[in-house]
Amino acid sequence: MIITVSPDQGSPARQIQDQISGLITTGRLGRGERLPSVRQLASDLDVAPGTVAKVYRSLEADGLLVSRAGSGTRVSDQAAPVSSAVAQAARRLAGAARRDDLSLEEAVLVLRMTW
Amino acid sequence: MPWTLLWILLWPTLASILLGVAAWLVIRRGARPVLVGRVPAAVVAGIAVLVMALHPVLGAAPLRLDAPTEVWRTLIDSRFALPLVLGLPALLPFAVVRPRPSTTAGALLAPRTWRSFLSSWWLCALLGVLALILGLTLAAGLASQPNDAGEYALYAVDFGSGAIGATIYGWHYSLVPSVLWVLLGAATWWTLTRIARPPLDPAQAADVTDRHLRSANAARIALGALLLHLEAVVRSLANTSRMTGSFSGSDDLSFSAGTPFSALTGSLDLLAQVAGVLGLALWVFTALTAVTVPSAARAARTAVRS
């Protein structure tokens, strides 16, 4: 999952927050999944660390993220509809299907047949 | 120096080079060479291999050259610390040389830590060899006694009617190497962190593959250094285990006695040999990862052109 920041779509903090909360609420980020550190995400997106720290604090206040000393920032257990294991397995399936040039419908069919 | 002596001194190095090249030809076939810092990495690893190959030859030089005993003593004693000293600068190219910053295509929403690009097998191998070194260091240190100079480097066995003693890898010899392998562990962790930290390149798959290779190379350098250090320690213990003495009993019968671990001499020799060849082969392999494996198709094309 890649998130981006573009200069012509509003404040970087808003863009980052919208994308992360979108990934959590749609189940693409599972319960308990670890997020990158503030410093790593800020460096990757070329924004100030304070911007990312503000976003994380805001998402924590919304109940989407939890931060614990020593274990970093994770998706809150109450926020995501699916577990981390299911989200990761779904990403692996999507990646493998794309590598084999399957369409979304074909990938869903595979999943349905193996259910 | 006679050819036989040179052969005895250099065959482990030649075996390591052959093993490293064979592994490189098999494992790296069809793979791209390391992209970032390939020249410094190959040069530093190559120099480390060369120094380790020359060290036993220099150690045998007193047989032909006349020089102060202190110089040769220092040279021979350096065998414990030398691999670790060489391993530290050999890690530097992987930590210091970093890819040119490119325009980021976005951020991958997953943490990148020192473990992200390192296979668990490398970590297990590093911790296993380190545990073995630690165990041997503690055992040899506890068995050591102060010699005439007050250095904990003497192993003595008392038989009542007499005692025998020999040099052992005691606290006197293990202090500096112990500090060095702690430093090597810290340097390896720092190097792996430096490899993982920069943002991923837009050409993500190639960047991830390169980081896996550089992380494995850093682990290979550290593991090679630890194995070569282990070789020196085990070889020293094998030499200590060979100590024997002859005594006369109260009824004028003479008897020979050795160390309690003299039965392990053969196993220790074998372990030292295997550790030394493997350790140097890992460094040879690392130096070669900067080079593309020649393919049969390319060789055929070159032959046609000429």
Tab-separated table of C-alpha atoms in Angstrom:
chain	number	residue	atom	x	y	z
A	1	MET	CA	0.000	0.000	0.000
A	2	ILE	CA	1.481	3.255	-1.143
A	3	ILE	CA	0.304	6.677	-0.101
A	4	THR	CA	1.282	9.831	-1.938
A	5	VAL	CA	1.262	13.559	-1.340
A	6	SER	CA	0.760	15.929	-4.231
A	7	PRO	CA	1.351	19.678	-3.937
A	8	ASP	CA	-1.919	20.704	-5.611
A	9	GLN	CA	-4.353	18.695	-3.465
A	10	GLY	CA	-4.457	20.586	-0.216
A	11	SER	CA	-2.362	20.340	2.907
A	12	PRO	CA	-0.002	17.334	3.193
A	13	ALA	CA	-1.378	16.508	6.650
A	14	ARG	CA	-4.937	16.329	5.335
A	15	GLN	CA	-3.890	14.133	2.397
A	16	ILE	CA	-1.958	11.704	4.599
A	17	GLN	CA	-4.757	11.505	7.160
A	18	ASP	CA	-7.438	10.878	4.501
A	19	GLN	CA	-5.428	8.121	2.855
A	20	ILE	CA	-4.541	6.282	6.059
A	21	SER	CA	-8.072	6.469	7.462
A	22	GLY	CA	-9.407	5.320	4.067
A	23	LEU	CA	-7.098	2.279	4.099
A	24	ILE	CA	-8.207	1.380	7.638
A	25	THR	CA	-11.931	1.785	7.144
A	26	THR	CA	-11.936	-0.200	3.881
A	27	GLY	CA	-10.075	-3.079	5.525
A	28	ARG	CA	-6.888	-2.750	3.513
A	29	LEU	CA	-4.999	-2.123	6.736
A	30	GLY	CA	-5.908	-4.820	9.240
A	31	ARG	CA	-6.318	-4.737	13.001
A	32	GLY	CA	-2.988	-4.454	14.824
A	33	GLU	CA	-0.925	-3.786	11.688
A	34	ARG	CA	2.147	-1.682	12.333
A	35	LEU	CA	2.596	1.638	10.623
A	36	PRO	CA	5.982	3.138	9.766
A	37	SER	CA	7.659	5.412	12.263
A	38	VAL	CA	7.005	9.153	12.063
A	39	ARG	CA	10.550	9.727	10.846
A	40	GLN	CA	10.383	7.058	8.116
A	41	LEU	CA	7.017	8.201	6.735
A	42	ALA	CA	8.078	11.856	6.812
A	43	SER	CA	11.312	11.042	5.000
A	44	ASP	CA	9.527	8.881	2.397
A	45	LEU	CA	6.934	11.562	1.662
A	46	ASP	CA	9.432	14.419	1.907
A	47	VAL	CA	7.375	16.269	4.531
A	48	ALA	CA	8.280	17.572	7.999
A	49	PRO	CA	8.205	14.954	10.797
A	50	GLY	CA	5.866	17.264	12.705
A	51	THR	CA	3.267	16.906	9.952
A	52	VAL	CA	3.209	13.106	10.229
A	53	ALA	CA	3.265	13.269	14.040
A	54	LYS	CA	0.214	15.553	13.913
A	55	VAL	CA	-1.602	13.119	11.589
A	56	TYR	CA	-0.853	10.147	13.871
A	57	ARG	CA	-2.072	12.077	16.919
A	58	SER	CA	-5.257	13.033	15.126
A	59	LEU	CA	-5.907	9.432	13.986
A	60	GLU	CA	-5.271	8.262	17.557
A	61	ALA	CA	-7.826	10.757	18.814
A	62	ASP	CA	-10.308	9.351	16.245
A	63	GLY	CA	-9.695	5.855	17.624
A	64	LEU	CA	-8.139	4.544	14.393
A	65	LEU	CA	-4.556	4.192	15.662
A	66	VAL	CA	-2.926	3.305	18.961
A	67	SER	CA	0.644	4.163	19.958
A	68	ARG	CA	2.513	2.281	22.626
A	69	ALA	CA	6.051	2.906	23.761
A	70	GLY	CA	8.281	0.192	22.316
A	71	SER	CA	5.794	-1.279	19.852
A	72	GLY	CA	5.271	1.761	17.636
A	73	THR	CA	2.008	2.864	16.064
A	74	ARG	CA	-0.577	0.228	15.136
A	75	VAL	CA	-4.067	0.128	13.719
A	76	SER	CA	-6.552	0.066	16.590
A	77	ASP	CA	-8.403	-3.209	17.236
A	78	GLN	CA	-11.720	-1.388	17.145
A	79	ALA	CA	-11.050	0.520	13.940
A	80	ALA	CA	-10.434	-2.043	11.233
A	81	PRO	CA	-13.093	-4.485	10.025
A	82	VAL	CA	-10.562	-7.258	9.301
A	83	SER	CA	-7.624	-8.731	11.172
A	84	SER	CA	-4.017	-8.101	10.215
A	85	ALA	CA	-3.657	-11.736	9.001
A	86	VAL	CA	-6.632	-11.470	6.633
A	87	ALA	CA	-5.494	-8.079	5.300
A	88	GLN	CA	-1.980	-9.381	4.628
A	89	ALA	CA	-3.264	-12.577	2.979
A	90	ALA	CA	-5.587	-10.506	0.763
A	91	ARG	CA	-2.641	-8.329	-0.301
A	92	ARG	CA	-0.598	-11.426	-1.125
A	93	LEU	CA	-3.487	-12.857	-3.166
A	94	ALA	CA	-3.939	-9.555	-5.021
A	95	GLY	CA	-0.206	-9.360	-5.762
A	96	ALA	CA	-0.028	-12.956	-7.006
A	97	ALA	CA	-3.138	-12.498	-9.140
A	98	ARG	CA	-1.722	-9.332	-10.732
A	99	ARG	CA	1.576	-11.104	-11.448
A	100	ASP	CA	-0.379	-13.883	-13.201
A	101	ASP	CA	-2.394	-11.277	-15.167
A	102	LEU	CA	-5.707	-12.242	-13.569
A	103	SER	CA	-8.551	-9.746	-13.483
A	104	LEU	CA	-10.281	-8.809	-10.207
A	105	GLU	CA	-13.262	-10.972	-11.168
A	106	GLU	CA	-11.007	-13.969	-11.810
A	107	ALA	CA	-9.207	-13.471	-8.485
A	108	VAL	CA	-12.553	-13.279	-6.663
A	109	LEU	CA	-13.618	-16.462	-8.481
A	110	VAL	CA	-10.481	-18.248	-7.256
A	111	LEU	CA	-11.227	-17.128	-3.712
A	112	ARG	CA	-14.865	-18.242	-4.001
A	113	MET	CA	-13.837	-21.666	-5.317
A	114	THR	CA	-11.350	-22.225	-2.505
A	115	TRP	CA	-13.772	-21.010	0.199
B	1	MET	CA	60.255	-20.601	1.777
B	2	PRO	CA	59.836	-24.165	0.512
B	3	TRP	CA	56.897	-24.857	-1.747
B	4	THR	CA	55.518	-27.524	0.603
B	5	LEU	CA	55.326	-25.029	3.477
B	6	LEU	CA	53.689	-22.451	1.216
B	7	TRP	CA	51.145	-25.062	0.123
B	8	ILE	CA	50.382	-26.003	3.734
B	9	LEU	CA	49.907	-22.333	4.619
B	10	LEU	CA	47.895	-21.371	1.577
B	11	TRP	CA	45.672	-24.337	0.753
B	12	PRO	CA	42.866	-23.215	3.118
B	13	THR	CA	42.859	-19.829	1.360
B	14	LEU	CA	42.760	-21.484	-2.056
B	15	ALA	CA	39.943	-23.773	-0.887
B	16	SER	CA	38.022	-20.706	0.371
B	17	ILE	CA	38.476	-18.898	-2.936
B	18	LEU	CA	37.332	-21.946	-4.901
B	19	LEU	CA	34.324	-22.406	-2.610
B	20	GLY	CA	33.432	-18.689	-2.819
B	21	VAL	CA	33.698	-18.636	-6.627
B	22	ALA	CA	31.729	-21.879	-7.005
B	23	ALA	CA	28.964	-20.568	-4.735
B	24	TRP	CA	28.932	-17.269	-6.653
B	25	LEU	CA	28.617	-19.070	-10.011
B	26	VAL	CA	25.761	-21.244	-8.748
B	27	ILE	CA	23.812	-18.853	-6.501
B	28	ARG	CA	24.261	-15.608	-8.449
B	29	ARG	CA	23.606	-17.052	-11.918
B	30	GLY	CA	21.248	-14.713	-13.767
B	31	ALA	CA	21.185	-12.217	-10.871
B	32	ARG	CA	22.177	-8.578	-11.165
B	33	PRO	CA	25.296	-7.423	-9.300
B	34	VAL	CA	24.883	-5.196	-6.287
B	35	LEU	CA	23.937	-1.715	-7.541
B	36	VAL	CA	24.895	0.664	-4.748
B	37	GLY	CA	28.535	0.985	-3.697
B	38	ARG	CA	29.690	-2.016	-5.715
B	39	VAL	CA	33.301	-0.864	-6.233
B	40	PRO	CA	34.092	0.092	-2.585
B	41	ALA	CA	32.369	-3.059	-1.321
B	42	ALA	CA	34.360	-5.311	-3.666
B	43	VAL	CA	37.656	-3.518	-2.969
B	44	VAL	CA	37.338	-3.564	0.837
B	45	ALA	CA	36.183	-7.210	0.927
B	46	GLY	CA	38.976	-8.130	-1.518
B	47	ILE	CA	41.614	-6.409	0.649
B	48	ALA	CA	40.276	-8.226	3.732
B	49	VAL	CA	40.604	-11.578	1.916
B	50	LEU	CA	44.150	-10.693	0.834
B	51	VAL	CA	45.242	-9.702	4.365
B	52	MET	CA	43.776	-12.890	5.847
B	53	ALA	CA	45.565	-14.936	3.165
B	54	LEU	CA	48.902	-13.225	3.826
B	55	HIS	CA	48.722	-13.437	7.624
B	56	PRO	CA	49.693	-17.146	7.959
B	57	VAL	CA	52.510	-16.656	5.436
B	58	LEU	CA	53.873	-13.699	7.439
B	59	GLY	CA	53.467	-15.732	10.632
B	60	ALA	CA	55.746	-18.399	9.183
B	61	ALA	CA	58.370	-15.883	8.022
B	62	PRO	CA	60.555	-16.264	11.191
B	63	LEU	CA	61.484	-19.678	9.816
B	64	ARG	CA	63.407	-17.841	7.060
B	65	LEU	CA	63.878	-14.294	8.365
B	66	ASP	CA	65.712	-12.957	11.378
B	67	ALA	CA	63.641	-10.381	13.216
B	68	PRO	CA	62.925	-9.366	16.835
B	69	THR	CA	60.822	-11.931	18.709
B	70	GLU	CA	58.415	-9.210	19.861
B	71	VAL	CA	57.424	-8.435	16.264
B	72	TRP	CA	56.553	-12.057	15.484
B	73	ARG	CA	54.868	-12.525	18.856
B	74	THR	CA	52.603	-9.549	18.150
B	75	LEU	CA	51.908	-10.813	14.629
B	76	ILE	CA	50.932	-14.282	15.866
B	77	ASP	CA	48.874	-12.938	18.780
B	78	SER	CA	46.958	-10.686	16.370
B	79	ARG	CA	45.327	-13.764	14.787
B	80	PHE	CA	42.431	-13.575	17.264
B	81	ALA	CA	41.563	-9.928	16.663
B	82	LEU	CA	42.555	-9.551	12.999
B	83	PRO	CA	39.355	-10.955	11.385
B	84	LEU	CA	37.202	-8.737	13.599
B	85	VAL	CA	39.381	-5.682	12.890
B	86	LEU	CA	39.090	-6.358	9.148
B	87	GLY	CA	35.340	-6.984	9.369
B	88	LEU	CA	34.621	-3.514	10.752
B	89	PRO	CA	35.899	-1.464	7.758
B	90	ALA	CA	34.545	-4.104	5.353
B	91	LEU	CA	31.033	-3.240	6.614
B	92	LEU	CA	31.505	0.471	6.005
B	93	PRO	CA	30.782	0.582	2.237
B	94	PHE	CA	27.344	-0.939	2.821
B	95	ALA	CA	26.500	1.631	5.488
B	96	VAL	CA	28.163	4.745	4.119
B	97	VAL	CA	27.527	4.515	0.374
B	98	ARG	CA	23.847	5.236	-0.109
B	99	PRO	CA	21.749	5.524	-3.262
B	100	ARG	CA	21.317	8.956	-4.801
B	101	PRO	CA	18.033	10.450	-3.531
B	102	SER	CA	15.404	10.241	-6.236
B	103	THR	CA	11.977	11.778	-6.502
B	104	THR	CA	9.765	9.618	-4.328
B	105	ALA	CA	6.725	8.030	-5.885
B	106	GLY	CA	5.049	7.784	-2.498
B	107	ALA	CA	5.483	6.000	0.800
B	108	LEU	CA	4.982	2.320	1.408
B	109	LEU	CA	2.826	2.038	4.517
B	110	ALA	CA	5.002	-0.568	6.245
B	111	PRO	CA	7.806	-0.094	8.759
B	112	ARG	CA	11.341	-0.556	7.473
B	113	THR	CA	13.676	-1.706	10.201
B	114	TRP	CA	17.094	-3.382	10.250
B	115	ARG	CA	15.277	-6.727	9.945
B	116	SER	CA	13.177	-5.729	6.913
B	117	PHE	CA	15.674	-6.858	4.251
B	118	LEU	CA	17.550	-9.518	6.212
B	119	SER	CA	16.600	-13.182	6.059
B	120	SER	CA	16.063	-14.853	9.427
B	121	TRP	CA	18.636	-17.500	8.418
B	122	TRP	CA	21.411	-14.920	8.513
B	123	LEU	CA	20.333	-13.741	11.939
B	124	CYS	CA	20.223	-17.329	13.242
B	125	ALA	CA	23.668	-18.079	11.787
B	126	LEU	CA	25.161	-14.901	13.305
B	127	LEU	CA	23.655	-15.545	16.738
B	128	GLY	CA	24.626	-19.237	16.634
B	129	VAL	CA	28.295	-18.547	15.844
B	130	LEU	CA	28.357	-15.728	18.395
B	131	ALA	CA	26.950	-18.061	21.069
B	132	LEU	CA	29.627	-20.641	20.220
B	133	ILE	CA	32.380	-18.021	20.473
B	134	LEU	CA	30.975	-16.727	23.758
B	135	GLY	CA	30.812	-20.252	25.198
B	136	LEU	CA	34.378	-21.118	24.184
B	137	THR	CA	35.681	-17.745	25.386
B	138	LEU	CA	34.077	-18.191	28.814
B	139	ALA	CA	35.193	-21.829	29.138
B	140	ALA	CA	38.788	-21.046	28.120
B	141	GLY	CA	38.836	-17.908	30.275
B	142	LEU	CA	37.628	-19.776	33.374
B	143	ALA	CA	40.234	-22.514	32.774
B	144	SER	CA	43.072	-19.989	32.409
B	145	GLN	CA	45.525	-19.098	35.177
B	146	PRO	CA	48.071	-16.312	35.491
B	147	ASN	CA	51.443	-17.147	33.932
B	148	ASP	CA	54.852	-15.779	35.067
B	149	ALA	CA	54.004	-12.401	33.546
B	150	GLY	CA	50.672	-12.309	35.428
B	151	GLU	CA	48.674	-12.770	32.205
B	152	TYR	CA	45.680	-15.112	32.299
B	153	ALA	CA	46.979	-17.261	29.434
B	154	LEU	CA	48.198	-20.424	31.166
B	155	TYR	CA	46.419	-23.755	31.275
B	156	ALA	CA	47.971	-26.086	33.858
B	157	VAL	CA	47.061	-29.651	34.824
B	158	ASP	CA	48.351	-30.955	38.153
B	159	PHE	CA	48.994	-34.725	38.395
B	160	GLY	CA	50.274	-34.776	41.996
B	161	SER	CA	53.767	-35.971	41.066
B	162	GLY	CA	54.081	-33.097	38.590
B	163	ALA	CA	52.192	-30.595	36.493
B	164	ILE	CA	52.036	-29.632	32.839
B	165	GLY	CA	51.130	-26.263	31.409
B	166	ALA	CA	50.539	-24.631	28.038
B	167	THR	CA	49.244	-21.379	26.624
B	168	ILE	CA	45.437	-21.114	26.354
B	169	TYR	CA	43.022	-18.587	24.894
B	170	GLY	CA	42.421	-17.139	28.346
B	171	TRP	CA	41.210	-13.730	29.535
B	172	HIS	CA	44.516	-12.194	28.406
B	173	TYR	CA	43.838	-13.031	24.750
B	174	SER	CA	40.040	-12.809	24.748
B	175	LEU	CA	39.575	-9.323	26.205
B	176	VAL	CA	40.284	-7.297	23.035
B	177	PRO	CA	38.447	-9.706	20.669
B	178	SER	CA	35.412	-9.643	22.993
B	179	VAL	CA	35.268	-5.854	22.776
B	180	LEU	CA	35.708	-6.147	19.001
B	181	TRP	CA	32.861	-8.599	18.459
B	182	VAL	CA	30.542	-6.398	20.481
B	183	LEU	CA	31.615	-3.529	18.194
B	184	LEU	CA	31.099	-5.743	15.133
B	185	GLY	CA	27.572	-6.607	16.300
B	186	ALA	CA	26.766	-2.919	16.786
B	187	ALA	CA	28.308	-2.030	13.399
B	188	THR	CA	26.268	-4.752	11.677
B	189	TRP	CA	23.051	-3.490	13.255
B	190	TRP	CA	23.941	0.102	12.262
B	191	THR	CA	24.741	-0.980	8.690
B	192	LEU	CA	21.460	-2.877	8.315
B	193	THR	CA	19.558	0.127	9.674
B	194	ARG	CA	21.317	2.444	7.201
B	195	ILE	CA	20.439	0.107	4.316
B	196	ALA	CA	16.755	-0.033	5.302
B	197	ARG	CA	16.216	3.623	6.176
B	198	PRO	CA	16.234	5.622	2.880
B	199	PRO	CA	12.917	5.941	0.991
B	200	LEU	CA	12.277	3.252	-1.602
B	201	ASP	CA	13.128	4.099	-5.178
B	202	PRO	CA	10.254	4.449	-7.702
B	203	ALA	CA	11.699	1.294	-9.316
B	204	GLN	CA	10.659	-0.503	-6.158
B	205	ALA	CA	11.281	-4.143	-7.057
B	206	ALA	CA	14.900	-3.519	-8.137
B	207	ASP	CA	15.537	-1.375	-5.050
B	208	VAL	CA	14.136	-4.036	-2.706
B	209	THR	CA	16.249	-6.748	-4.403
B	210	ASP	CA	19.372	-4.580	-4.074
B	211	ARG	CA	18.686	-3.915	-0.385
B	212	HIS	CA	18.217	-7.646	0.237
B	213	LEU	CA	21.586	-8.283	-1.414
B	214	ARG	CA	23.360	-5.479	0.503
B	215	SER	CA	21.848	-6.658	3.816
B	216	ALA	CA	22.929	-10.239	3.065
B	217	ASN	CA	26.402	-8.936	2.171
B	218	ALA	CA	26.655	-7.083	5.493
B	219	ALA	CA	25.617	-10.298	7.269
B	220	ARG	CA	28.155	-12.276	5.189
B	221	ILE	CA	30.961	-9.888	6.204
B	222	ALA	CA	30.022	-10.084	9.898
B	223	LEU	CA	29.545	-13.878	9.815
B	224	GLY	CA	32.831	-14.294	7.921
B	225	ALA	CA	34.658	-12.242	10.557
B	226	LEU	CA	33.092	-14.259	13.395
B	227	LEU	CA	33.904	-17.592	11.698
B	228	LEU	CA	37.528	-16.565	11.092
B	229	HIS	CA	37.783	-15.460	14.732
B	230	LEU	CA	36.219	-18.782	15.762
B	231	GLU	CA	38.832	-20.583	13.661
B	232	ALA	CA	41.657	-18.830	15.557
B	233	VAL	CA	40.085	-19.617	18.940
B	234	VAL	CA	39.366	-23.275	18.153
B	235	ARG	CA	42.801	-23.804	16.588
B	236	SER	CA	44.398	-22.360	19.727
B	237	LEU	CA	42.292	-24.684	21.921
B	238	ALA	CA	43.248	-27.640	19.705
B	239	ASN	CA	46.914	-26.780	20.235
B	240	THR	CA	46.354	-26.538	24.004
B	241	SER	CA	44.641	-29.943	23.989
B	242	ARG	CA	47.774	-31.500	22.440
B	243	MET	CA	49.819	-30.791	25.603
B	244	THR	CA	51.293	-33.963	27.131
B	245	GLY	CA	53.824	-34.693	29.870
B	246	SER	CA	55.795	-37.723	31.136
B	247	PHE	CA	56.111	-38.376	34.878
B	248	SER	CA	57.762	-40.910	37.107
B	249	GLY	CA	55.569	-42.524	39.750
B	250	SER	CA	56.595	-43.594	43.294
B	251	ASP	CA	57.398	-47.140	42.035
B	252	ASP	CA	59.730	-45.752	39.352
B	253	LEU	CA	57.155	-46.409	36.647
B	254	SER	CA	56.837	-43.567	34.189
B	255	PHE	CA	53.521	-42.508	32.673
B	256	SER	CA	52.324	-39.963	30.146
B	257	ALA	CA	49.415	-37.656	30.741
B	258	GLY	CA	47.547	-35.091	28.697
B	259	THR	CA	44.713	-32.612	29.067
B	260	PRO	CA	41.188	-33.729	30.026
B	261	PHE	CA	39.999	-32.637	26.568
B	262	SER	CA	42.799	-34.247	24.541
B	263	ALA	CA	40.249	-36.570	22.901
B	264	LEU	CA	38.711	-33.516	21.252
B	265	THR	CA	41.870	-32.511	19.356
B	266	GLY	CA	40.728	-34.041	16.057
B	267	SER	CA	37.251	-32.508	16.277
B	268	LEU	CA	38.667	-29.107	17.207
B	269	ASP	CA	41.094	-29.224	14.257
B	270	LEU	CA	38.243	-30.096	11.907
B	271	LEU	CA	35.963	-27.383	13.315
B	272	ALA	CA	38.747	-24.799	12.966
B	273	GLN	CA	39.391	-25.792	9.365
B	274	VAL	CA	35.713	-25.706	8.396
B	275	ALA	CA	35.118	-22.364	10.146
B	276	GLY	CA	38.185	-20.795	8.492
B	277	VAL	CA	37.374	-21.967	4.965
B	278	LEU	CA	33.693	-20.986	5.295
B	279	GLY	CA	34.500	-17.580	6.791
B	280	LEU	CA	36.927	-16.580	4.055
B	281	ALA	CA	34.620	-18.016	1.356
B	282	LEU	CA	31.861	-15.686	2.617
B	283	TRP	CA	34.167	-12.695	2.116
B	284	VAL	CA	35.181	-13.909	-1.351
B	285	PHE	CA	31.503	-14.314	-2.247
B	286	THR	CA	30.757	-10.779	-0.992
B	287	ALA	CA	33.522	-9.265	-3.122
B	288	LEU	CA	32.170	-11.127	-6.162
B	289	THR	CA	28.578	-9.864	-5.731
B	290	ALA	CA	29.819	-6.644	-7.357
B	291	VAL	CA	30.407	-8.599	-10.557
B	292	THR	CA	27.868	-10.117	-12.944
B	293	VAL	CA	28.107	-13.887	-13.276
B	294	PRO	CA	29.336	-14.639	-16.814
B	295	SER	CA	26.601	-16.472	-18.677
B	296	ALA	CA	27.103	-19.152	-21.300
B	297	ALA	CA	25.072	-17.114	-23.814
B	298	ARG	CA	27.280	-14.034	-23.341
B	299	ALA	CA	30.446	-16.091	-23.718
B	300	ALA	CA	29.082	-17.542	-26.958
B	301	ARG	CA	28.232	-14.028	-28.277
B	302	THR	CA	31.753	-12.814	-27.473
B	303	ALA	CA	33.236	-15.834	-29.260
B	304	VAL	CA	31.126	-15.163	-32.370
B	305	ARG	CA	32.132	-11.464	-32.450
B	306	SER	CA	35.830	-12.233	-32.234
